[in-house]
C-alpha cells in the first residue's frame, strides 16, 4: 500500500509535521509514501485570491525537507509536487519544473479562470453555473492537462464533483472522450481517497472512470491527499479492495520520474 499524495504545512491549509505524517504511515503499515505539496503558484505567475500553495521561496526548503526525511526513514519517501495546470502557461510550467529532480509530478486543476472551485470559501459560485457546461469546461481543461505532457499523474481526476454538483444530462461521452485522451497521453491516474471525505462522499475518480481506465490500460496510483497526519493512508485499504474488485493487477510507483509496478 502506497500513499503518493501528502501535503505539508507549507501550503497554508495543512497541519502537522512531516515526521508525524511518516509516523502515521509506519503505524498503518504503508510500503511507500510520497509528498506532493502544492507547487508555488507564484512561480507560474498566478496570484490566487486565497493563498493555497507554498511561497516561491519555500520550495527549495520543502524539497530539502523531503530529502532529509527520506534519509532518516526506513520507509521509502518519494519527492513529488502537485502542480496546478494553468492553460496557456505550459511553456513556463515546463521550464520551471525542469529545474527540480523530482520522483513524480501530479498535475491538478483547482482553478477555472480565477475561481478556486475546490475551496470551501467559494462554493456558492457553483450556483452561477450550468452543471452540464461546467463539466464540459472542466474535462476539456483536464484533457489539455493530459496532452500537455507536463505531468506524470493526473490528480483527483473528477474533483469537479467535490460538492456533489452534477450534470442533469448524461455525460458518458465526455467521460469516454477524456479517458481516450488520458490513454493516448500515457498519463497515470491517481485513485484519490479524499473524495470519500468530501461532501460528494465518492472517491476521485468514480468507478465508471476506473472501469474505463482499466479497459484502456491507463495505469493507476494511490493517494490520500492528506492535509493532516491522521489522514495519511486514509481509505487506502478500501481503495485497494476496489481496484482488485474491478480487476486491476497493480499500482504504479515512481522514482526519478520513471514508472514501476507494484502488484496488488
Ligand atoms: Zn490542498
Ligand atoms: Zn489537489
XYZ file of N, CA, C and O in Angstrom, residues 94-227:
536
model
N 6.668 24.035 -17.835
C 7.695 23.065 -18.206
C 9.089 23.564 -17.873
O 9.929 22.811 -17.365
N 9.312 24.842 -18.129
C 10.633 25.430 -17.870
C 10.936 25.422 -16.368
O 12.035 25.070 -15.935
N 9.945 25.776 -15.572
C 10.137 25.838 -14.123
C 10.334 24.434 -13.538
O 11.241 24.200 -12.742
N 9.487 23.477 -13.983
C 9.573 22.118 -13.426
C 10.895 21.425 -13.764
O 11.384 20.608 -12.990
N 11.464 21.778 -14.912
C 12.708 21.137 -15.353
C 13.878 21.413 -14.401
O 14.892 20.728 -14.427
N 13.714 22.420 -13.531
C 14.810 22.767 -12.606
C 14.962 21.785 -11.445
O 15.938 21.827 -10.725
N 13.940 20.954 -11.205
C 13.941 20.138 -9.990
C 14.007 18.653 -10.289
O 13.375 18.178 -11.222
N 14.789 17.933 -9.483
C 14.923 16.481 -9.652
C 13.847 15.789 -8.816
O 14.046 15.477 -7.648
N 12.691 15.588 -9.416
C 11.541 15.038 -8.703
C 11.363 13.556 -9.008
O 11.831 13.069 -10.033
N 10.682 12.846 -8.107
C 10.298 11.467 -8.412
C 9.052 11.451 -9.296
O 8.905 10.574 -10.138
N 8.148 12.394 -9.046
C 6.937 12.483 -9.874
C 6.286 13.836 -9.695
O 6.576 14.570 -8.746
N 5.431 14.120 -10.641
C 4.753 15.393 -10.648
C 3.258 15.144 -10.900
O 2.899 14.550 -11.920
N 2.425 15.561 -9.954
C 0.975 15.419 -10.114
C 0.448 16.713 -10.742
O 0.746 17.800 -10.246
N -0.304 16.600 -11.800
C -0.945 17.766 -12.415
C -2.405 17.787 -11.997
O -3.103 16.783 -12.135
N -2.845 18.912 -11.448
C -4.221 19.015 -10.952
C -4.867 20.292 -11.433
O -4.184 21.258 -11.774
N -6.193 20.274 -11.413
C -6.937 21.502 -11.703
C -7.722 21.873 -10.451
O -8.534 21.078 -9.961
N -7.426 23.048 -9.917
C -8.196 23.597 -8.796
C -8.871 24.896 -9.223
O -9.753 25.386 -8.526
N -8.399 25.462 -10.337
C -8.898 26.763 -10.795
C -9.514 26.659 -12.180
O -8.952 26.029 -13.076
N -10.653 27.301 -12.340
C -11.193 27.541 -13.689
C -11.235 29.056 -13.784
O -11.971 29.708 -13.025
N -10.390 29.613 -14.642
C -10.191 31.062 -14.621
C -9.577 31.411 -13.278
O -8.623 30.754 -12.850
N -10.158 32.378 -12.563
C -9.591 32.697 -11.252
C -10.409 32.084 -10.107
O -10.173 32.368 -8.938
N -11.368 31.231 -10.459
C -12.223 30.605 -9.448
C -11.596 29.317 -8.900
O -11.419 28.354 -9.642
N -11.298 29.292 -7.603
C -10.819 28.072 -6.959
C -12.067 27.272 -6.560
O -12.598 27.427 -5.457
N -12.495 26.417 -7.473
C -13.764 25.686 -7.267
C -13.636 24.548 -6.253
O -14.633 23.918 -5.902
N -12.406 24.275 -5.790
C -12.236 23.212 -4.788
C -12.269 23.795 -3.374
O -12.307 23.051 -2.403
N -12.213 25.131 -3.264
C -12.103 25.784 -1.963
C -13.482 26.017 -1.345
O -14.342 26.608 -1.987
N -13.666 25.574 -0.082
C -14.984 25.742 0.546
C -15.475 27.191 0.575
O -16.679 27.436 0.535
N -14.538 28.126 0.589
C -14.921 29.542 0.636
C -15.700 30.008 -0.600
O -16.447 30.976 -0.552
N -15.483 29.305 -1.733
C -16.088 29.781 -2.982
C -17.169 28.845 -3.533
O -17.494 28.888 -4.718
N -17.720 28.012 -2.661
C -18.716 27.034 -3.095
C -19.964 27.696 -3.681
O -20.557 27.175 -4.632
N -20.341 28.841 -3.145
C -21.578 29.485 -3.608
C -21.530 29.803 -5.107
O -22.572 29.909 -5.757
N -20.309 29.914 -5.646
C -20.183 30.233 -7.085
C -20.735 29.147 -8.003
O -21.048 29.403 -9.166
N -20.850 27.908 -7.502
C -21.406 26.840 -8.336
C -22.801 27.226 -8.823
O -23.208 26.872 -9.927
N -23.521 27.960 -7.960
C -24.886 28.370 -8.294
C -24.969 29.197 -9.566
O -26.019 29.249 -10.220
N -23.872 29.843 -9.954
C -23.868 30.702 -11.145
C -23.642 29.907 -12.428
O -23.664 30.464 -13.527
N -23.407 28.595 -12.290
C -23.070 27.780 -13.470
C -24.129 26.769 -13.821
O -24.826 26.255 -12.952
N -24.190 26.444 -15.094
C -24.955 25.316 -15.581
C -24.010 24.111 -15.435
O -22.904 24.137 -15.984
N -24.433 23.098 -14.693
C -23.527 21.985 -14.378
C -23.034 21.266 -15.633
O -21.880 20.854 -15.703
N -23.909 21.124 -16.632
C -23.501 20.427 -17.863
C -22.342 21.169 -18.537
O -21.364 20.567 -18.957
N -22.476 22.492 -18.613
C -21.426 23.305 -19.252
C -20.164 23.317 -18.395
O -19.049 23.277 -18.905
N -20.348 23.372 -17.088
C -19.202 23.404 -16.178
C -18.372 22.121 -16.305
O -17.141 22.170 -16.367
N -19.045 20.977 -16.373
C -18.329 19.702 -16.514
C -17.576 19.657 -17.836
O -16.459 19.161 -17.914
N -18.211 20.176 -18.876
C -17.570 20.200 -20.181
C -16.290 21.047 -20.130
O -15.238 20.629 -20.603
N -16.400 22.216 -19.531
C -15.239 23.107 -19.405
C -14.141 22.430 -18.588
O -12.958 22.433 -18.961
N -14.537 21.836 -17.467
C -13.552 21.190 -16.594
C -12.839 20.055 -17.334
O -11.606 19.990 -17.354
N -13.607 19.142 -17.951
C -12.965 17.980 -18.575
C -12.204 18.344 -19.851
O -11.221 17.679 -20.187
N -12.606 19.401 -20.550
C -11.805 19.867 -21.697
C -10.450 20.383 -21.182
O -9.407 20.151 -21.804
N -10.482 21.074 -20.046
C -9.239 21.573 -19.452
C -8.377 20.385 -19.006
O -7.153 20.371 -19.193
N -9.036 19.381 -18.448
C -8.314 18.186 -17.999
C -7.664 17.454 -19.182
O -6.548 16.945 -19.084
N -8.371 17.410 -20.292
C -7.806 16.779 -21.495
C -6.541 17.527 -21.926
O -5.532 16.916 -22.300
N -6.595 18.859 -21.834
C -5.422 19.666 -22.208
C -4.282 19.431 -21.211
O -3.105 19.412 -21.600
N -4.632 19.235 -19.959
C -3.617 18.908 -18.935
C -2.859 17.652 -19.366
O -1.630 17.614 -19.375
N -3.622 16.608 -19.731
C -3.004 15.337 -20.125
C -2.143 15.522 -21.371
O -1.002 15.053 -21.434
N -2.698 16.231 -22.339
C -1.980 16.407 -23.612
C -0.749 17.297 -23.490
O 0.121 17.258 -24.353
N -0.674 18.090 -22.425
C 0.488 18.975 -22.255
C 1.772 18.158 -22.050
O 2.866 18.652 -22.294
N 1.640 16.918 -21.569
C 2.821 16.081 -21.339
C 3.693 16.553 -20.190
O 4.809 16.080 -20.009
N 3.186 17.487 -19.383
C 3.996 18.058 -18.307
C 4.025 17.204 -17.051
O 4.917 17.339 -16.222
N 3.016 16.339 -16.901
C 2.817 15.667 -15.618
C 2.857 14.148 -15.739
O 2.515 13.583 -16.767
N 3.234 13.490 -14.625
C 3.256 12.025 -14.590
C 1.900 11.458 -14.194
O 1.543 10.355 -14.603
N 1.212 12.201 -13.349
C -0.041 11.716 -12.754
C -1.086 12.821 -12.856
O -0.764 13.991 -12.652
N -2.332 12.429 -13.135
C -3.402 13.417 -13.058
C -4.057 13.292 -11.678
O -4.450 12.204 -11.253
N -4.082 14.411 -10.962
C -4.612 14.435 -9.597
C -6.125 14.496 -9.593
O -6.728 15.118 -10.474
N -6.725 13.858 -8.584
C -8.192 13.877 -8.388
C -8.974 14.227 -9.666
O -9.571 15.287 -9.790
N -8.964 13.239 -10.555
C -9.480 13.354 -11.921
C -10.841 14.041 -12.077
O -11.018 14.865 -12.972
N -11.791 13.699 -11.216
C -13.130 14.296 -11.358
C -13.515 15.146 -10.146
O -14.659 15.126 -9.697
N -12.541 15.943 -9.662
C -12.757 16.753 -8.459
C -13.853 17.824 -8.646
O -14.334 18.386 -7.670
N -14.252 18.043 -9.861
C -15.343 18.991 -10.125
C -16.640 18.556 -9.416
O -17.538 19.362 -9.170
N -16.705 17.280 -9.030
C -17.903 16.780 -8.327
C -17.824 16.962 -6.810
O -18.738 16.544 -6.094
N -16.735 17.582 -6.315
C -16.447 17.646 -4.872
C -17.656 18.030 -4.014
O -17.882 17.464 -2.959
N -18.415 19.025 -4.478
C -19.559 19.493 -3.688
C -20.886 18.903 -4.189
O -21.950 19.488 -3.992
N -20.771 17.729 -4.842
C -21.940 16.979 -5.311
C -22.818 17.782 -6.266
O -24.047 17.687 -6.243
N -22.175 18.604 -7.089
C -22.857 19.366 -8.136
C -22.683 18.549 -9.415
O -21.573 18.414 -9.926
N -23.776 17.936 -9.898
C -23.692 17.006 -11.037
C -24.512 17.479 -12.241
O -25.539 18.129 -12.056
N -24.067 17.114 -13.448
C -24.844 17.477 -14.651
C -26.233 16.837 -14.618
O -26.407 15.775 -14.024
N -27.160 17.480 -15.273
C -28.514 16.924 -15.352
C -28.584 15.896 -16.472
O -29.287 14.911 -16.387
N -27.845 16.166 -17.542
C -27.869 15.257 -18.697
C -26.737 14.239 -18.622
O -25.753 14.436 -17.904
N -26.894 13.199 -19.387
C -25.888 12.148 -19.451
C -24.561 12.717 -19.986
O -24.567 13.457 -20.959
N -23.458 12.399 -19.335
C -22.163 12.922 -19.817
C -21.158 11.797 -20.052
O -19.947 11.992 -20.021
N -21.691 10.610 -20.312
C -20.903 9.419 -20.621
C -19.880 9.656 -21.757
O -18.736 9.214 -21.689
N -20.330 10.385 -22.796
C -19.434 10.649 -23.938
C -18.201 11.456 -23.510
O -17.095 11.203 -23.980
N -18.444 12.417 -22.641
C -17.350 13.265 -22.153
C -16.364 12.429 -21.324
O -15.147 12.583 -21.442
N -16.910 11.520 -20.541
C -16.081 10.612 -19.729
C -15.220 9.732 -20.647
O -14.010 9.617 -20.460
N -15.854 9.164 -21.656
C -15.129 8.270 -22.576
C -14.063 9.017 -23.362
O -12.941 8.543 -23.525
N -14.446 10.201 -23.860
C -13.500 11.013 -24.641
C -12.289 11.392 -23.769
O -11.131 11.327 -24.208
N -12.567 11.742 -22.509
C -11.494 12.112 -21.586
C -10.545 10.932 -21.379
O -9.320 11.090 -21.456
N -11.096 9.743 -21.147
C -10.249 8.566 -20.909
C -9.438 8.207 -22.145
O -8.287 7.780 -22.038
N -10.027 8.388 -23.321
C -9.301 8.109 -24.562
C -8.061 9.013 -24.639
O -6.961 8.576 -25.001
N -8.231 10.260 -24.266
C -7.115 11.206 -24.304
C -6.090 10.905 -23.205
O -4.881 10.982 -23.428
N -6.567 10.491 -22.048
C -5.641 10.098 -20.967
C -4.789 8.920 -21.429
O -3.576 8.896 -21.217
N -5.439 7.946 -22.066
C -4.719 6.757 -22.540
C -3.695 7.154 -23.604
O -2.549 6.708 -23.579
N -4.097 8.020 -24.505
C -3.216 8.454 -25.592
C -2.034 9.247 -25.084
O -0.955 9.225 -25.688
N -2.205 9.944 -23.983
C -1.096 10.766 -23.488
C -0.266 10.024 -22.438
O 0.677 10.595 -21.884
N -0.619 8.760 -22.178
C 0.175 7.893 -21.290
C 0.357 8.449 -19.886
O 1.374 8.209 -19.231
N -0.631 9.181 -19.407
C -0.546 9.714 -18.047
C -1.155 8.696 -17.090
O -2.007 7.892 -17.479
N -0.676 8.709 -15.854
C -1.190 7.815 -14.813
C -2.307 8.552 -14.056
O -2.262 9.771 -13.911
N -3.298 7.815 -13.598
C -4.415 8.398 -12.854
C -4.290 7.999 -11.382
O -3.996 6.847 -11.090
N -4.492 8.950 -10.475
C -4.467 8.543 -9.061
C -5.878 8.219 -8.602
O -6.837 8.886 -8.989
N -5.974 7.165 -7.795
C -7.217 6.916 -7.075
C -7.035 7.671 -5.764
O -6.211 7.296 -4.915
N -7.737 8.801 -5.652
C -7.563 9.736 -4.552
C -8.730 9.549 -3.581
O -9.891 9.737 -3.952
N -8.381 9.161 -2.346
C -9.431 8.793 -1.390
C -10.082 9.994 -0.699
O -11.023 9.824 0.064
N -9.575 11.201 -0.972
C -10.139 12.390 -0.312
C -11.602 12.607 -0.684
O -12.356 13.216 0.075
N -12.001 12.102 -1.846
C -13.401 12.245 -2.262
C -14.360 11.588 -1.275
O -15.468 12.078 -1.053
N -13.912 10.491 -0.659
C -14.760 9.814 0.330
C -14.969 10.689 1.568
O -15.937 10.546 2.281
N -14.012 11.622 1.812
C -14.111 12.508 2.982
C -14.729 13.861 2.616
O -14.907 14.716 3.473
N -15.015 14.077 1.323
C -15.576 15.342 0.842
C -17.109 15.235 0.799
O -17.654 14.143 0.921
N -17.809 16.360 0.610
C -19.280 16.305 0.564
C -19.831 15.270 -0.428
O -20.858 14.655 -0.164
N -19.153 15.031 -1.524
C -19.654 14.088 -2.540
C -19.633 12.630 -2.047
O -20.380 11.795 -2.528
N -18.726 12.352 -1.085
C -18.596 11.005 -0.497
C -18.372 9.909 -1.554
O -18.978 8.836 -1.517
N -17.531 10.208 -2.509
C -17.207 9.268 -3.585
C -15.737 9.498 -3.931
O -15.303 10.643 -3.998
N -14.986 8.429 -4.136
C -13.559 8.589 -4.452
C -13.389 9.354 -5.766
O -14.293 9.379 -6.606
N -12.209 9.953 -5.941
C -11.830 10.550 -7.230
C -10.887 9.567 -7.887
O -9.840 9.294 -7.305
N -11.123 9.011 -9.060
C -12.370 9.236 -9.791
C -13.420 8.192 -9.416
O -13.144 7.285 -8.631
N -14.579 8.313 -10.024
C -15.696 7.402 -9.787
C -15.385 6.012 -10.352
O -14.464 5.849 -11.164
N -16.185 5.045 -9.975
C -15.999 3.686 -10.504
C -16.157 3.644 -12.018
O -15.481 2.870 -12.693
N -17.055 4.467 -12.548
C -17.248 4.495 -14.011
C -15.938 4.891 -14.706
O -15.554 4.299 -15.720
N -15.256 5.885 -14.151
C -13.961 6.296 -14.713
C -12.934 5.166 -14.564
O -12.175 4.878 -15.484
N -12.911 4.549 -13.384
C -11.915 3.494 -13.144
C -12.105 2.329 -14.101
O -11.130 1.753 -14.602
N -13.362 1.977 -14.360
C -13.632 0.876 -15.301
C -13.090 1.203 -16.689
O -12.505 0.367 -17.364
N -13.288 2.445 -17.100
C -12.816 2.884 -18.411
C -11.278 2.922 -18.429
O -10.660 2.556 -19.430
N -10.678 3.329 -17.326
C -9.208 3.336 -17.218
C -8.679 1.910 -17.393
O -7.713 1.675 -18.121
N -9.323 0.968 -16.722
C -8.885 -0.428 -16.806
C -9.000 -0.935 -18.243
O -8.083 -1.545 -18.783
N -10.133 -0.633 -18.857
C -10.395 -1.092 -20.226
C -9.346 -0.562 -21.204
O -8.925 -1.253 -22.122
N -8.894 0.678 -20.982
C -7.949 1.318 -21.899
C -6.485 1.157 -21.457
O -5.586 1.716 -22.079
N -6.267 0.435 -20.374
C -4.889 0.218 -19.910
C -4.232 1.441 -19.310
O -3.003 1.582 -19.349
N -5.025 2.337 -18.744
C -4.466 3.532 -18.091
C -3.971 3.116 -16.700
O -4.731 2.536 -15.928
N -2.680 3.377 -16.392
C -2.162 2.960 -15.084
C -2.718 3.819 -13.946
O -3.056 4.990 -14.149
N -2.802 3.222 -12.780
C -3.306 3.965 -11.616
C -2.307 3.935 -10.471
O -1.517 3.004 -10.334
N -2.359 4.993 -9.652
C -1.588 5.036 -8.426
C -2.539 5.433 -7.303
O -3.743 5.597 -7.541
N -2.028 5.556 -6.072
C -2.896 5.788 -4.921
C -2.465 6.997 -4.108
O -1.260 7.212 -3.905
N -3.442 7.737 -3.599
C -3.125 8.869 -2.727
C -4.279 9.211 -1.813
O -5.443 9.057 -2.193
N -3.940 9.657 -0.607
C -4.984 10.049 0.352
C -5.288 11.541 0.279
O -6.312 11.990 0.760
N -4.354 12.323 -0.297
C -4.483 13.785 -0.299
C -4.540 14.315 1.135
O -5.279 15.261 1.434
N -3.748 13.681 2.026
C -3.764 14.060 3.436
C -3.250 15.475 3.641
O -2.204 15.852 3.121
N -4.022 16.252 4.411
C -3.610 17.591 4.820
C -3.399 17.625 6.337
O -3.218 18.690 6.919
